[in-house]
Coordinates of C-alpha atoms in Angstrom, one line a residue:
X1 CA 143.5 57.5 123.5
X2 CA 144.5 60.3 125.9
X3 CA 147.1 57.9 128.0
X4 CA 148.5 56.2 124.7
X5 CA 149.7 60.1 123.3
X6 CA 150.6 60.9 126.8
X7 CA 153.0 57.4 126.2
X8 CA 154.0 58.7 123.1
X9 CA 155.5 62.2 124.4
X10 CA 156.2 61.3 127.6
X11 CA 157.6 64.8 129.3
X12 CA 159.6 66.5 126.4
X13 CA 158.6 69.5 124.1
X14 CA 155.6 68.2 122.2
X15 CA 156.8 70.9 119.4
X16 CA 160.7 69.9 119.3
X17 CA 158.4 66.0 118.4
X18 CA 156.1 67.5 116.3
X19 CA 159.5 69.0 114.1
X20 CA 161.3 65.8 114.0
X21 CA 158.5 63.3 113.5
X22 CA 157.5 65.9 110.3
X23 CA 158.6 64.5 107.1
X24 CA 158.3 65.4 103.1
X25 CA 155.2 65.6 101.7
X26 CA 156.0 64.1 98.4
X27 CA 159.1 63.4 96.2
X28 CA 159.0 64.7 93.3
X29 CA 157.2 63.4 89.9
X30 CA 159.5 60.7 88.9
X31 CA 159.2 58.4 85.2
X32 CA 158.6 54.6 86.5
X33 CA 160.0 51.9 84.8
X34 CA 157.5 48.6 83.5
X35 CA 154.7 47.5 85.6
X36 CA 156.3 44.8 88.0
X37 CA 153.3 43.0 89.2
X38 CA 149.2 43.5 89.3
X39 CA 148.1 44.6 92.6
X40 CA 144.7 45.3 94.0
X41 CA 143.3 48.8 95.5
X42 CA 142.7 47.5 99.2
X43 CA 146.8 45.8 98.9
X44 CA 147.9 49.4 97.7
X45 CA 146.2 50.6 101.3
X46 CA 146.8 47.6 103.6
X47 CA 150.6 47.9 102.1
X48 CA 151.1 51.9 102.5
X49 CA 149.4 51.5 106.0
X50 CA 151.6 49.7 107.2
X51 CA 154.9 50.7 105.9
X52 CA 153.8 54.4 107.5
X53 CA 153.5 52.6 110.2
X54 CA 156.9 51.1 110.6
X55 CA 158.4 54.1 109.2
X56 CA 156.9 56.6 112.3
X57 CA 155.9 55.1 115.4
X58 CA 153.5 58.4 116.0
X59 CA 150.8 57.2 113.2
X60 CA 148.5 55.3 114.6
X61 CA 144.9 53.8 113.2
X62 CA 141.4 54.2 114.5
X63 CA 138.1 53.4 114.0
X64 CA 135.0 51.5 113.8
X65 CA 135.8 47.3 113.5
X66 CA 139.3 48.6 112.0
X67 CA 141.8 46.2 114.2
X68 CA 139.7 42.7 115.8
X69 CA 137.6 42.0 112.4
X70 CA 140.6 43.7 110.0
X71 CA 138.9 46.7 109.1
X72 CA 135.2 46.0 107.4
X73 CA 137.0 46.1 103.3
X74 CA 139.8 44.6 104.9
X75 CA 142.2 47.4 104.3
X76 CA 144.3 46.6 108.2
X77 CA 144.3 43.0 107.7
X78 CA 147.5 42.0 109.5
X79 CA 147.9 45.6 111.2
X80 CA 147.0 44.8 114.9
X81 CA 148.5 41.8 114.8
X82 CA 151.9 43.5 114.1
X83 CA 151.3 46.9 115.9
X84 CA 149.2 46.0 118.8
X85 CA 146.1 47.3 120.0
X86 CA 147.9 51.2 121.4
X87 CA 148.3 51.7 117.3
X88 CA 145.4 49.9 115.8
X89 CA 142.1 50.7 118.0
X90 CA 138.8 49.7 118.0
X91 CA 136.2 52.3 118.9
X92 CA 132.9 52.5 119.2
X93 CA 130.1 53.5 116.8
X94 CA 130.5 57.3 117.5
X95 CA 132.5 58.8 114.3
X96 CA 132.4 62.6 116.9
X97 CA 134.1 60.7 119.4
X98 CA 136.7 58.9 118.1
X99 CA 137.5 62.2 115.7
X100 CA 138.0 64.8 117.9
X101 CA 139.9 62.3 119.6
X102 CA 141.6 61.9 116.8
X103 CA 142.1 65.2 116.2
X104 CA 143.5 66.0 119.6
X105 CA 145.9 63.3 119.3
X106 CA 147.2 65.7 115.8
X107 CA 147.2 68.5 117.6
X108 CA 149.9 66.8 120.5
X109 CA 152.2 66.1 117.2
X110 CA 151.1 62.6 116.3
X111 CA 149.9 60.9 113.7
X112 CA 146.0 59.8 113.5
X113 CA 144.7 57.8 110.1
X114 CA 140.8 57.9 111.3
X115 CA 138.7 55.9 109.6
X116 CA 135.1 55.9 108.5
X117 CA 133.2 53.0 107.3
X118 CA 131.8 55.4 104.5
X119 CA 132.2 58.8 104.4
X120 CA 128.6 58.8 105.0
X121 CA 129.2 58.5 108.2
X122 CA 132.0 61.4 108.6
X123 CA 128.2 63.8 108.5
X124 CA 129.1 63.3 112.8
X125 CA 132.0 64.5 112.7
X126 CA 132.5 67.6 110.2
X127 CA 133.0 69.9 113.1
X128 CA 135.9 68.9 114.2
X129 CA 136.8 68.0 110.4
X130 CA 136.2 71.9 109.1
X131 CA 136.1 73.4 112.7
X132 CA 138.9 71.5 114.4
X133 CA 141.4 70.4 112.1
X134 CA 140.6 72.6 109.1
X135 CA 141.3 75.6 111.0
X136 CA 143.4 75.3 113.4
X137 CA 146.6 76.5 111.6
X138 CA 145.4 79.8 110.7
X139 CA 143.3 80.7 113.7
X140 CA 146.7 79.5 115.9
X141 CA 148.9 82.0 112.9
X142 CA 150.8 78.5 112.4
X143 CA 151.6 77.2 116.0
X144 CA 149.1 74.5 115.4
X145 CA 149.8 71.0 112.6
X146 CA 147.3 69.2 112.3
X147 CA 148.6 66.0 110.8
X148 CA 146.0 63.9 110.5
X149 CA 144.2 61.5 107.1
X150 CA 140.8 61.0 107.6
X151 CA 139.9 58.0 104.9
X152 CA 137.3 55.4 104.0
X153 CA 135.4 55.0 101.2
X154 CA 132.7 57.9 99.0
X155 CA 130.7 58.2 96.4
X156 CA 128.2 55.6 94.7
X157 CA 128.4 52.3 96.3
X158 CA 125.7 49.5 95.2
X159 CA 122.6 48.7 96.6
X160 CA 122.2 50.4 100.3
X161 CA 119.9 53.6 99.1
X162 CA 120.5 56.8 99.4
X163 CA 122.4 58.0 103.3
X164 CA 125.1 55.3 102.2
X165 CA 126.0 56.1 98.6
X166 CA 127.1 60.5 98.1
X167 CA 130.3 61.7 97.1
X168 CA 132.1 63.8 99.6
X169 CA 134.6 65.4 96.8
X170 CA 133.1 68.9 96.7
X171 CA 131.7 69.3 100.0
X172 CA 135.5 69.0 101.6
X173 CA 137.0 70.7 98.7
X174 CA 135.2 74.2 99.7
X175 CA 136.9 73.8 102.0
X176 CA 140.7 75.9 103.0
X177 CA 142.9 74.0 105.1
X178 CA 142.2 70.7 104.3
X179 CA 143.7 68.4 100.7
X180 CA 141.4 66.9 99.4
X181 CA 143.0 63.7 97.9
X182 CA 140.6 61.0 94.8
X183 CA 142.7 58.0 94.4
X184 CA 141.7 55.6 91.5
X185 CA 144.1 52.9 90.9
X186 CA 146.3 51.1 93.0
X187 CA 149.9 53.8 92.4
X188 CA 147.4 56.4 93.2
X189 CA 146.2 54.8 96.5
X190 CA 149.7 54.0 97.8
X191 CA 151.3 57.0 96.5
X192 CA 148.6 59.7 97.5
X193 CA 147.9 57.3 101.1
X194 CA 151.9 58.0 102.0
X195 CA 152.1 61.1 100.7
X196 CA 148.7 62.2 103.2
X197 CA 150.3 60.8 106.3
X198 CA 153.0 62.6 105.2
X199 CA 151.7 65.7 105.1
X200 CA 151.4 68.2 107.9
X201 CA 148.0 69.3 107.3
X202 CA 144.5 67.4 107.2
X203 CA 144.1 65.1 104.6
X204 CA 140.3 64.0 103.1
X205 CA 141.3 60.3 101.7
X206 CA 138.2 59.8 99.4
X207 CA 138.4 55.7 98.1
X208 CA 135.9 53.9 96.3
X209 CA 134.8 50.5 97.9
X210 CA 133.8 49.2 94.9
X211 CA 138.2 49.9 93.2
X212 CA 139.2 47.6 96.1
X213 CA 139.3 44.8 94.5
X214 CA 140.3 45.6 91.2
X215 CA 143.6 44.7 90.3
X216 CA 146.4 47.4 88.4
X217 CA 149.8 47.5 87.2
X218 CA 152.4 49.0 89.1
X219 CA 156.3 49.4 88.7
X220 CA 159.2 48.8 90.9
X221 CA 159.4 51.8 92.1
X222 CA 156.0 52.3 93.0
X223 CA 157.0 49.4 95.2
X224 CA 159.3 50.8 97.0
X225 CA 158.7 51.7 100.4
X226 CA 160.1 55.5 99.7
X227 CA 158.0 55.9 97.2
X228 CA 155.1 58.8 97.2
X229 CA 153.2 61.2 94.6
X230 CA 152.3 64.9 95.4
X231 CA 150.0 66.3 95.9
X232 CA 148.6 68.3 93.9
X233 CA 149.3 66.8 90.9
X234 CA 147.2 65.7 88.0
X235 CA 147.9 62.7 85.7
X236 CA 147.4 62.0 82.1
X237 CA 146.4 58.5 82.2
X238 CA 145.6 59.3 78.2
X239 CA 147.0 61.1 75.6
X240 CA 144.7 63.0 73.1
X241 CA 144.4 65.9 71.1
X242 CA 140.8 66.5 70.4
X243 CA 138.8 67.0 73.6
X244 CA 139.4 67.0 77.3
X245 CA 138.4 64.2 80.0
X246 CA 138.3 65.2 83.6
X247 CA 137.5 62.5 86.0
X248 CA 139.1 61.1 89.5
X249 CA 138.5 58.2 91.4
X250 CA 135.5 55.1 90.2
X251 CA 135.1 57.4 87.0
X252 CA 138.3 57.6 85.2
X253 CA 137.8 53.9 84.8
X254 CA 134.8 55.3 82.5
X255 CA 136.6 57.9 81.1
X256 CA 139.4 55.4 79.4
X257 CA 136.7 53.3 78.5
X258 CA 135.0 55.9 76.8
X259 CA 138.2 56.9 75.0
X260 CA 138.7 53.3 73.6
X261 CA 135.5 54.1 71.8
X262 CA 135.7 57.0 70.4
X263 CA 139.3 56.3 69.0
X264 CA 137.3 53.8 66.8
X265 CA 135.2 56.6 65.6
X266 CA 138.1 59.0 65.1
X267 CA 138.0 61.4 68.1
X268 CA 141.8 61.2 70.2
X269 CA 140.5 61.9 73.8
X270 CA 142.9 63.1 76.2
X271 CA 142.2 61.7 79.8
X272 CA 143.2 63.3 83.0
X273 CA 142.9 61.6 86.7
X274 CA 142.8 64.2 88.4
X275 CA 144.0 62.7 92.1
X276 CA 143.9 65.8 94.0
X277 CA 141.0 67.7 94.4
X278 CA 142.1 70.4 96.7
X279 CA 144.7 72.2 96.0
X280 CA 143.1 71.4 92.0
X281 CA 145.9 70.8 89.5
X282 CA 144.9 74.2 87.1
X283 CA 147.4 74.1 85.4
X284 CA 147.4 70.7 83.9
X285 CA 143.7 70.6 82.9
X286 CA 144.4 74.2 81.4
X287 CA 147.0 73.2 79.4
X288 CA 145.2 70.0 78.0
X289 CA 142.2 72.0 76.7
X290 CA 144.4 74.8 75.4
X291 CA 145.7 71.6 73.1
X292 CA 142.0 70.0 72.4
X293 CA 139.9 72.8 73.1
X294 CA 137.7 71.3 74.4
X295 CA 136.7 69.7 77.7
X296 CA 134.4 67.2 79.3
X297 CA 134.1 67.0 83.1
X298 CA 133.0 63.9 84.8
X299 CA 132.4 63.0 88.8
X300 CA 129.5 61.2 90.3
X301 CA 128.5 64.2 93.1
X302 CA 125.4 66.4 92.7
X303 CA 125.7 68.7 89.3
X304 CA 125.1 72.3 91.4
X305 CA 128.5 73.4 92.4
X306 CA 130.3 70.6 91.7
X307 CA 134.1 69.9 90.9
X308 CA 132.9 70.1 87.0
X309 CA 132.0 73.7 88.1
X310 CA 135.0 74.5 89.4
X311 CA 137.5 72.9 86.7
X312 CA 135.3 74.9 84.1
X313 CA 135.1 77.8 85.8
X314 CA 139.3 77.7 86.1
X315 CA 138.9 77.4 82.1
X316 CA 136.3 80.5 81.6
X317 CA 139.3 82.7 83.6
X318 CA 142.3 80.9 82.6
X319 CA 141.6 79.2 78.4
X320 CA 138.4 80.7 77.3
X321 CA 139.8 82.0 73.8
X322 CA 141.0 78.5 73.0
X323 CA 137.6 76.5 73.8
X324 CA 136.2 75.6 70.3
X325 CA 132.8 74.4 71.9
X326 CA 131.1 74.8 75.1
X327 CA 132.1 72.6 78.4
X328 CA 130.0 69.4 78.6
X329 CA 129.6 68.5 82.3
X330 CA 128.7 65.4 83.2
X331 CA 127.4 64.4 86.8
X332 CA 125.2 62.5 89.0
X333 CA 121.5 63.0 89.0
X334 CA 120.4 65.5 91.0
X335 CA 118.5 63.7 93.1
X336 CA 119.1 61.8 97.1
X337 CA 120.6 57.9 95.6
X338 CA 118.0 55.4 94.5
X339 CA 118.2 52.7 96.2
X340 CA 116.3 50.4 92.9
X341 CA 119.5 48.7 90.4
X342 CA 117.2 49.7 87.4
X343 CA 117.6 53.7 89.2
X344 CA 120.6 53.6 90.8
X345 CA 122.2 53.3 87.1
X346 CA 120.6 56.4 85.7
X347 CA 121.8 58.0 88.7
X348 CA 124.9 57.7 88.2
X349 CA 127.3 58.7 85.5
X350 CA 128.2 55.7 82.8
X351 CA 130.2 55.5 79.5
X352 CA 127.9 56.0 76.9
X353 CA 127.2 59.5 78.3
X354 CA 130.8 60.5 78.6
X355 CA 130.8 59.5 74.7
X356 CA 128.0 61.2 74.0
X357 CA 129.2 64.4 76.0
X358 CA 132.5 63.8 74.1
X359 CA 131.2 64.1 70.5
X360 CA 128.4 66.5 71.3
X361 CA 131.7 68.9 71.8
X362 CA 133.8 67.6 68.9
X363 CA 130.8 68.0 66.4
X364 CA 130.0 71.5 67.9
X365 CA 133.0 71.8 67.8
X366 CA 133.1 71.6 64.2
X367 CA 130.4 74.8 63.6
X368 CA 131.1 78.4 64.6
X369 CA 129.8 79.1 68.2
X370 CA 128.0 81.7 67.5
X371 CA 126.2 79.2 64.8
X372 CA 124.9 77.1 67.3
X373 CA 123.6 80.5 69.4

């Protein structure tokens, strides 16, 4: 790997080459035309990687089975044949080792993409992610940029037990110096991964393996190689006036299903796809709550110190006087993930949980809060 870095950098000035490699993080938000076709989240991630590697020779991918096997989830399919083993590197099963190498390469102006087979394995490399990648720009007074992406599946999978099935959004969103993204749709996956690769700071990119095979409609603009989504901006997936539901990753789909059910009962739910966990789009969330006067937060992670708790505090600080009912928080059960399928389902939020929470918020709002105390 160090040999690759030397070949990429040669004997020129590292900072000059780094400056040349940096590109704008994201284009302004645009209004997109009608869907041109449907693609899976897997295809969206694969094409984003391909296009960014083609556009910038400093971008390379490393991780377990990303090359010869074409990725454990086939996200890197075809990339080894196209870019060769210098830019698609199969690593040993040693997350601490290859993550440290990736961070060092980023110090020297390359743009590594480090894939974890699951974000549970990132625990082996958390020192490099936090103490090396996240803090170096601040500790060097801005002299060192660390343009690196840590990506892979996150959150509850299916039948893989407690050590392979939990959400790390709150873990990494806690850390200054990191940006944390969590895509839901194919548009999210494509636009946010491109933004992450181009960004000058370390980005934790939390995918969901249960979404890889799901297809979503995308517009012609999304399929354009210049497409990029802004980091730090949420998307209102569905407009509503009675209750705001915030969610990210797979839970966005559950929130949309819940909104369909609520609509049949006369409740208009606004669904916000957070997309960016850090920075968090507090403005969009608060604007929605000021319209609907009610809030339900949804996440797969543990409830204590979670993303929902942060969103709730943001609304209490900025929009408390607009709330007509207490905030409802939906999260995973406060237990390690069970292995048994029936218990696993009980440990992860379901559509019915969101529907019940939204109804509680709306029905409690019909009675003065003081009367419900």
